[in-house]
Amino acid sequence: MSIPESLRGLTTDPAFWAAYLPPAGEPVPGHHAELRVSVPVAGGYGLVLEIDLAYGECLLGLRQPGSTEPLPLARLDPARPYPTVLRWAELDLIGQLLALDDPQWRHPGLLVALLHRYASADDQVAAPDRPATMLATALRGLSRSVDAESGEPAQVSAAGPDQPPLALFDDPRWWPTPAAVDPRIFDDDAVARQVGDHLAHTGGVRWRYAAGWGWVAAGPADGGGTPPRTLGAESFPFDDVAELVRRAAARHRRLLDAPWRRAPRIAPLLQRVRESGDPAAVPALGRALADAGCDHPTLLDALTAPVVPAEAAWVVDALSGIVPADDDGR
């Protein structure tokens, strides 16, 4: 599934992100964005995000096979900024599937940036820093729209005369060159604020597996009084979310069931990378996969220098047989 053009145009617009992810405690700027984003996951199941910034709300729903309208999961608006109805492992799993389907959906990237406020970061007991690292990587990767001819971020044209100036005015101070526009949507300070705000709002939410229900959350509600997914909230589609995750995990395993993954050199290199945690060891794994016949652009790009640690980490885990949200903690 490629990124829809309507979404691609919006997500390279700083004004969209300023309205969609406003800094905590600041007024939300107005924006006219209105669109529906369908994210197929597996076996007819998927997520649907309806964005309507003119009314200041976004709806997340779950699509079932053959259904015409999604089941409601959560509403995000200024009064409910963090409706934590997904576990981070579930968001990670869906992001990995999208990236394996289409390199345009690099992971962590656009999906994490769009949906992280629906996911609690507190379920990563084995790797508690992973959500923050993934979110920071996703936000840093968002870029402004670029000029079609130059390929550079859109900016004000350099000032200057149409013809050589008179000698009195040929000093460059008369024609200053405008400062270059940062190509990123969020600078480092803005990324840090967004990550810190997310961790602060989803802190204290604890997930547990309840027989007959699935994963349920216990802990404080978000700032607007909306409880997270809780035992006893019978309107929440527990069974459907569980089925989406089950099918997604099965599809994840199928997508990576390839001969090149079982080549003799791959397992030792995977073990070396996992044990050392050294990004410098990653490119050797990428070269070995290519030599073994792997031509998957998402995998090879993540394992080619310069290495982005958050991207390389999930690829190494996936190649090692680790599937997010698959029987974790039950």
CSV table of C-alpha atoms in Angstrom, one decimal:
chain,number,residue,atom,x,y,z
A,1,MET,CA,0.0,0.0,0.0
A,2,SER,CA,1.5,3.3,-1.1
A,3,ILE,CA,1.0,6.5,0.9
A,4,PRO,CA,-2.0,8.3,-0.6
A,5,GLU,CA,-1.2,11.5,-2.3
A,6,SER,CA,-3.7,13.5,-0.2
A,7,LEU,CA,-1.9,12.3,2.9
A,8,ARG,CA,1.6,12.8,1.5
A,9,GLY,CA,0.8,16.4,0.6
A,10,LEU,CA,-0.4,17.1,4.1
A,11,THR,CA,2.3,15.4,6.0
A,12,THR,CA,5.1,17.5,4.3
A,13,ASP,CA,3.2,20.6,5.5
A,14,PRO,CA,4.5,22.1,8.8
A,15,ALA,CA,1.1,23.8,9.4
A,16,PHE,CA,-0.6,20.4,9.4
A,17,TRP,CA,1.8,19.0,12.0
A,18,ALA,CA,1.5,22.2,14.1
A,19,ALA,CA,-2.2,21.5,14.3
A,20,TYR,CA,-2.1,17.7,14.5
A,21,LEU,CA,0.7,17.6,17.2
A,22,PRO,CA,0.5,21.0,19.0
A,23,PRO,CA,3.0,21.5,21.8
A,24,ALA,CA,1.5,20.7,25.2
A,25,GLY,CA,-0.2,23.6,26.9
A,26,GLU,CA,-0.3,25.8,23.8
A,27,PRO,CA,-3.3,26.9,21.7
A,28,VAL,CA,-4.0,24.5,18.8
A,29,PRO,CA,-3.6,26.4,15.5
A,30,GLY,CA,-6.4,26.1,13.0
A,31,HIS,CA,-6.1,23.9,9.9
A,32,HIS,CA,-8.6,22.7,7.3
A,33,ALA,CA,-7.3,19.2,6.9
A,34,GLU,CA,-10.0,16.6,6.4
A,35,LEU,CA,-9.3,13.0,5.2
A,36,ARG,CA,-9.7,9.3,5.9
A,37,VAL,CA,-6.6,7.1,5.9
A,38,SER,CA,-7.2,3.3,5.6
A,39,VAL,CA,-4.3,1.1,6.8
A,40,PRO,CA,-4.7,-2.5,5.7
A,41,VAL,CA,-3.0,-4.9,8.1
A,42,ALA,CA,-3.9,-8.6,7.4
A,43,GLY,CA,-6.7,-10.8,6.4
A,44,GLY,CA,-9.2,-8.0,5.8
A,45,TYR,CA,-8.4,-6.3,9.1
A,46,GLY,CA,-7.0,-2.8,9.3
A,47,LEU,CA,-7.0,0.6,11.0
A,48,VAL,CA,-8.9,3.7,9.8
A,49,LEU,CA,-7.8,7.1,10.9
A,50,GLU,CA,-10.3,9.9,10.2
A,51,ILE,CA,-8.7,13.4,10.5
A,52,ASP,CA,-10.9,16.5,10.7
A,53,LEU,CA,-8.8,19.3,12.0
A,54,ALA,CA,-11.4,21.9,11.1
A,55,TYR,CA,-13.5,20.4,14.0
A,56,GLY,CA,-10.4,19.6,16.0
A,57,GLU,CA,-10.8,15.8,16.3
A,58,CYS,CA,-9.5,12.6,14.9
A,59,LEU,CA,-11.2,9.1,15.1
A,60,LEU,CA,-9.4,5.8,15.1
A,61,GLY,CA,-11.3,2.8,14.0
A,62,LEU,CA,-10.8,-0.9,13.3
A,63,ARG,CA,-11.9,-2.4,10.0
A,64,GLN,CA,-13.2,-6.0,9.8
A,65,PRO,CA,-13.3,-8.2,6.7
A,66,GLY,CA,-16.3,-7.3,4.6
A,67,SER,CA,-17.4,-4.3,6.8
A,68,THR,CA,-18.3,-0.9,5.3
A,69,GLU,CA,-17.6,1.1,8.4
A,70,PRO,CA,-14.9,0.7,11.1
A,71,LEU,CA,-15.6,-0.2,14.7
A,72,PRO,CA,-14.7,2.8,16.9
A,73,LEU,CA,-11.6,2.5,19.0
A,74,ALA,CA,-10.9,6.1,20.2
A,75,ARG,CA,-11.4,9.8,19.6
A,76,LEU,CA,-8.6,12.3,19.8
A,77,ASP,CA,-9.4,15.9,20.4
A,78,PRO,CA,-8.1,18.8,22.6
A,79,ALA,CA,-9.9,17.4,25.6
A,80,ARG,CA,-8.6,13.8,25.0
A,81,PRO,CA,-5.1,14.3,23.7
A,82,TYR,CA,-3.8,10.8,24.5
A,83,PRO,CA,-6.5,8.0,24.2
A,84,THR,CA,-4.2,5.1,24.8
A,85,VAL,CA,-6.1,2.2,23.2
A,86,LEU,CA,-3.1,0.5,21.5
A,87,ARG,CA,-0.1,-1.2,23.0
A,88,TRP,CA,3.2,0.0,21.6
A,89,ALA,CA,4.0,-3.5,20.5
A,90,GLU,CA,0.8,-3.5,18.4
A,91,LEU,CA,1.7,-0.2,16.7
A,92,ASP,CA,5.2,-1.5,16.1
A,93,LEU,CA,3.9,-4.6,14.5
A,94,ILE,CA,1.6,-2.7,12.1
A,95,GLY,CA,4.4,-0.3,11.2
A,96,GLN,CA,6.7,-3.2,10.4
A,97,LEU,CA,4.1,-4.8,8.1
A,98,LEU,CA,3.5,-1.6,6.2
A,99,ALA,CA,7.3,-1.1,5.7
A,100,LEU,CA,7.7,-4.7,4.5
A,101,ASP,CA,4.8,-4.2,2.1
A,102,ASP,CA,6.0,-0.8,0.7
A,103,PRO,CA,9.3,1.0,1.3
A,104,GLN,CA,7.4,4.4,1.3
A,105,TRP,CA,6.1,3.5,4.7
A,106,ARG,CA,9.5,3.4,6.3
A,107,HIS,CA,9.4,2.4,10.0
A,108,PRO,CA,9.5,4.1,12.4
A,109,GLY,CA,8.1,6.9,10.3
A,110,LEU,CA,4.8,8.3,9.2
A,111,LEU,CA,2.6,5.7,10.9
A,112,VAL,CA,4.3,6.2,14.3
A,113,ALA,CA,4.1,9.9,13.9
A,114,LEU,CA,0.3,9.7,13.1
A,115,LEU,CA,-0.7,7.1,15.6
A,116,HIS,CA,1.7,7.3,18.6
A,117,ARG,CA,-0.9,9.2,20.7
A,118,TYR,CA,-3.2,6.2,20.6
A,119,ALA,CA,-0.4,3.9,21.9
A,120,SER,CA,0.9,3.6,25.5
A,121,ALA,CA,4.7,3.5,25.8
A,122,ASP,CA,4.5,1.6,29.1
A,123,ASP,CA,4.2,-1.9,27.8
A,124,GLN,CA,7.9,-2.3,26.7
A,125,VAL,CA,9.3,-4.0,29.8
A,126,ALA,CA,12.2,-5.6,28.0
A,127,ALA,CA,13.1,-2.4,26.1
A,128,PRO,CA,11.6,0.6,27.9
A,129,ASP,CA,13.5,3.1,25.9
A,130,ARG,CA,12.4,1.7,22.5
A,131,PRO,CA,9.1,3.8,22.2
A,132,ALA,CA,11.0,7.1,22.9
A,133,THR,CA,13.7,6.2,20.4
A,134,MET,CA,11.2,5.1,17.7
A,135,LEU,CA,9.1,8.2,18.2
A,136,ALA,CA,12.1,10.5,18.0
A,137,THR,CA,13.3,8.8,14.8
A,138,ALA,CA,9.8,9.1,13.3
A,139,LEU,CA,9.5,12.8,14.0
A,140,ARG,CA,13.0,13.6,12.9
A,141,GLY,CA,12.3,11.9,9.6
A,142,LEU,CA,9.4,14.2,8.7
A,143,SER,CA,10.5,16.7,6.0
A,144,ARG,CA,8.9,19.8,4.6
A,145,SER,CA,7.7,19.8,1.0
A,146,VAL,CA,10.4,20.5,-1.5
A,147,ASP,CA,10.6,22.7,-4.6
A,148,ALA,CA,9.9,20.6,-7.7
A,149,GLU,CA,12.9,22.0,-9.6
A,150,SER,CA,15.6,22.4,-7.0
A,151,GLY,CA,14.6,19.5,-4.7
A,152,GLU,CA,15.3,21.9,-1.8
A,153,PRO,CA,12.8,22.8,1.0
A,154,ALA,CA,10.3,25.5,-0.1
A,155,GLN,CA,11.6,28.9,1.0
A,156,VAL,CA,11.5,32.6,0.1
A,157,SER,CA,13.5,33.4,-3.0
A,158,ALA,CA,16.8,35.2,-2.4
A,159,ALA,CA,16.5,38.9,-2.5
A,160,GLY,CA,18.5,40.7,-5.2
A,161,PRO,CA,18.3,43.3,-8.0
A,162,ASP,CA,17.1,42.5,-11.5
A,163,GLN,CA,20.1,44.2,-13.0
A,164,PRO,CA,23.6,45.2,-11.6
A,165,PRO,CA,23.1,47.8,-8.9
A,166,LEU,CA,24.6,51.2,-8.9
A,167,ALA,CA,28.0,51.4,-7.2
A,168,LEU,CA,26.4,53.0,-4.2
A,169,PHE,CA,24.2,49.9,-3.6
A,170,ASP,CA,26.4,47.1,-4.6
A,171,ASP,CA,27.3,46.2,-1.0
A,172,PRO,CA,25.8,42.8,-0.2
A,173,ARG,CA,24.2,44.2,2.9
A,174,TRP,CA,21.6,45.8,0.6
A,175,TRP,CA,20.6,42.4,-0.7
A,176,PRO,CA,20.9,39.9,2.1
A,177,THR,CA,20.4,36.2,1.4
A,178,PRO,CA,17.6,34.7,3.5
A,179,ALA,CA,18.5,32.1,6.0
A,180,ALA,CA,18.2,28.5,4.7
A,181,VAL,CA,15.0,26.7,5.7
A,182,ASP,CA,15.4,23.7,8.0
A,183,PRO,CA,14.2,20.7,5.9
A,184,ARG,CA,12.8,19.0,8.9
A,185,ILE,CA,9.2,19.5,10.2
A,186,PHE,CA,10.5,19.3,13.9
A,187,ASP,CA,13.8,20.5,15.1
A,188,ASP,CA,15.6,18.7,17.9
A,189,ASP,CA,14.0,20.8,20.6
A,190,ALA,CA,10.5,20.2,19.2
A,191,VAL,CA,11.2,16.4,19.0
A,192,ALA,CA,12.3,16.3,22.6
A,193,ARG,CA,9.2,18.2,23.7
A,194,GLN,CA,6.9,15.8,21.8
A,195,VAL,CA,8.6,12.7,23.1
A,196,GLY,CA,8.6,14.0,26.7
A,197,ASP,CA,5.0,14.9,26.4
A,198,HIS,CA,4.0,11.5,25.1
A,199,LEU,CA,5.9,9.7,27.9
A,200,ALA,CA,4.4,11.9,30.5
A,201,HIS,CA,0.8,11.4,29.3
A,202,THR,CA,1.0,7.6,28.8
A,203,GLY,CA,3.0,7.0,32.0
A,204,GLY,CA,1.3,4.9,34.6
A,205,VAL,CA,-0.8,2.9,32.1
A,206,ARG,CA,-0.2,-0.8,32.7
A,207,TRP,CA,-1.3,-3.6,30.4
A,208,ARG,CA,-2.2,-7.2,31.4
A,209,TYR,CA,-3.6,-10.1,29.6
A,210,ALA,CA,-7.1,-11.1,30.9
A,211,ALA,CA,-8.4,-14.5,29.8
A,212,GLY,CA,-11.6,-14.1,27.8
A,213,TRP,CA,-10.9,-10.5,27.1
A,214,GLY,CA,-7.4,-10.0,25.7
A,215,TRP,CA,-5.1,-7.2,26.6
A,216,VAL,CA,-6.6,-4.6,29.0
A,217,ALA,CA,-5.1,-1.5,30.5
A,218,ALA,CA,-5.2,-0.3,34.0
A,219,GLY,CA,-4.0,3.1,35.2
A,220,PRO,CA,-4.8,6.7,35.0
A,221,ALA,CA,-7.1,8.1,32.3
A,222,ASP,CA,-5.7,10.7,30.0
A,223,GLY,CA,-5.9,14.4,30.8
A,224,GLY,CA,-9.5,14.6,29.4
A,225,GLY,CA,-11.0,11.9,31.5
A,226,THR,CA,-11.1,9.1,28.8
A,227,PRO,CA,-10.2,5.8,30.3
A,228,PRO,CA,-7.7,3.6,28.4
A,229,ARG,CA,-8.9,0.2,27.2
A,230,THR,CA,-10.2,-1.4,30.4
A,231,LEU,CA,-11.7,-4.6,31.6
A,232,GLY,CA,-15.4,-4.1,31.7
A,233,ALA,CA,-15.6,-1.7,28.8
A,234,GLU,CA,-17.8,-4.0,26.8
A,235,SER,CA,-18.1,-1.6,23.9
A,236,PHE,CA,-14.5,-1.9,23.1
A,237,PRO,CA,-13.9,-4.6,20.4
A,238,PHE,CA,-11.4,-6.7,22.4
A,239,ASP,CA,-11.9,-9.8,20.2
A,240,ASP,CA,-11.5,-7.9,17.0
A,241,VAL,CA,-8.3,-6.2,18.1
A,242,ALA,CA,-6.9,-9.6,19.2
A,243,GLU,CA,-7.8,-11.1,15.9
A,244,LEU,CA,-6.1,-8.3,14.0
A,245,VAL,CA,-2.9,-8.8,16.1
A,246,ARG,CA,-3.1,-12.6,15.5
A,247,ARG,CA,-3.4,-12.3,11.8
A,248,ALA,CA,-0.8,-9.5,11.6
A,249,ALA,CA,1.7,-11.7,13.5
A,250,ALA,CA,1.1,-14.7,11.2
A,251,ARG,CA,1.5,-12.5,8.1
A,252,HIS,CA,4.7,-11.0,9.6
A,253,ARG,CA,6.2,-14.5,9.8
A,254,ARG,CA,5.1,-15.4,6.2
A,255,LEU,CA,6.6,-12.2,4.7
A,256,LEU,CA,10.1,-13.1,6.1
A,257,ASP,CA,9.9,-16.8,5.3
A,258,ALA,CA,12.5,-16.8,2.6
A,259,PRO,CA,15.5,-18.9,1.7
A,260,TRP,CA,18.0,-16.0,2.0
A,261,ARG,CA,17.0,-15.7,5.7
A,262,ARG,CA,18.3,-19.2,6.3
A,263,ALA,CA,21.6,-18.8,4.5
A,264,PRO,CA,24.5,-20.1,6.7
A,265,ARG,CA,26.1,-16.6,7.3
A,266,ILE,CA,23.0,-14.9,8.4
A,267,ALA,CA,22.3,-16.4,11.9
A,268,PRO,CA,25.9,-15.8,13.2
A,269,LEU,CA,25.8,-12.2,12.0
A,270,LEU,CA,22.3,-11.6,13.6
A,271,GLN,CA,23.6,-13.0,16.9
A,272,ARG,CA,26.7,-10.7,16.7
A,273,VAL,CA,24.6,-7.6,16.1
A,274,ARG,CA,22.1,-8.5,18.8
A,275,GLU,CA,24.8,-9.3,21.4
A,276,SER,CA,27.0,-6.3,20.6
A,277,GLY,CA,24.4,-3.7,19.9
A,278,ASP,CA,27.0,-2.0,17.7
A,279,PRO,CA,25.6,-0.3,14.7
A,280,ALA,CA,29.0,-0.7,13.0
A,281,ALA,CA,28.3,-4.4,12.8
A,282,VAL,CA,25.0,-3.9,10.9
A,283,PRO,CA,26.3,-3.3,7.3
A,284,ALA,CA,28.0,-6.7,7.2
A,285,LEU,CA,24.6,-8.3,7.8
A,286,GLY,CA,23.1,-6.2,5.0
A,287,ARG,CA,25.9,-7.3,2.6
A,288,ALA,CA,25.4,-11.0,3.6
A,289,LEU,CA,21.7,-10.8,3.0
A,290,ALA,CA,22.2,-9.3,-0.5
A,291,ASP,CA,24.8,-12.0,-1.3
A,292,ALA,CA,22.3,-14.6,-0.2
A,293,GLY,CA,19.7,-13.3,-2.7
A,294,CYS,CA,17.7,-10.8,-0.6
A,295,ASP,CA,16.5,-7.9,-2.7
A,296,HIS,CA,13.9,-6.4,-0.3
A,297,PRO,CA,14.5,-2.6,-0.3
A,298,THR,CA,13.2,-2.0,3.2
A,299,LEU,CA,15.5,-4.6,4.8
A,300,LEU,CA,18.6,-3.7,2.8
A,301,ASP,CA,18.2,0.1,3.3
A,302,ALA,CA,17.9,-0.4,7.0
A,303,LEU,CA,21.1,-2.4,7.1
A,304,THR,CA,23.1,-0.1,4.8
A,305,ALA,CA,25.3,2.7,6.1
A,306,PRO,CA,24.6,5.3,7.3
A,307,VAL,CA,22.6,3.2,9.8
A,308,VAL,CA,19.6,4.6,11.6
A,309,PRO,CA,19.6,2.6,14.9
A,310,ALA,CA,15.8,2.5,15.3
A,311,GLU,CA,15.3,1.2,11.8
A,312,ALA,CA,18.1,-1.4,12.0
A,313,ALA,CA,16.9,-2.6,15.4
A,314,TRP,CA,13.5,-3.7,14.2
A,315,VAL,CA,14.9,-5.3,11.1
A,316,VAL,CA,17.4,-7.3,13.1
A,317,ASP,CA,14.7,-8.4,15.5
A,318,ALA,CA,12.4,-9.4,12.7
A,319,LEU,CA,15.1,-11.4,10.9
A,320,SER,CA,15.8,-13.1,14.3
A,321,GLY,CA,12.2,-14.3,14.5
A,322,ILE,CA,10.9,-11.7,17.0
A,323,VAL,CA,7.4,-10.6,16.1
A,324,PRO,CA,6.0,-7.6,18.1
A,325,ALA,CA,2.8,-8.3,20.1
A,326,ASP,CA,3.0,-12.0,19.4
A,327,ASP,CA,2.4,-13.9,22.7
A,328,ASP,CA,4.3,-11.2,24.7
A,329,GLY,CA,3.7,-11.6,28.4
A,330,ARG,CA,0.7,-14.0,28.3
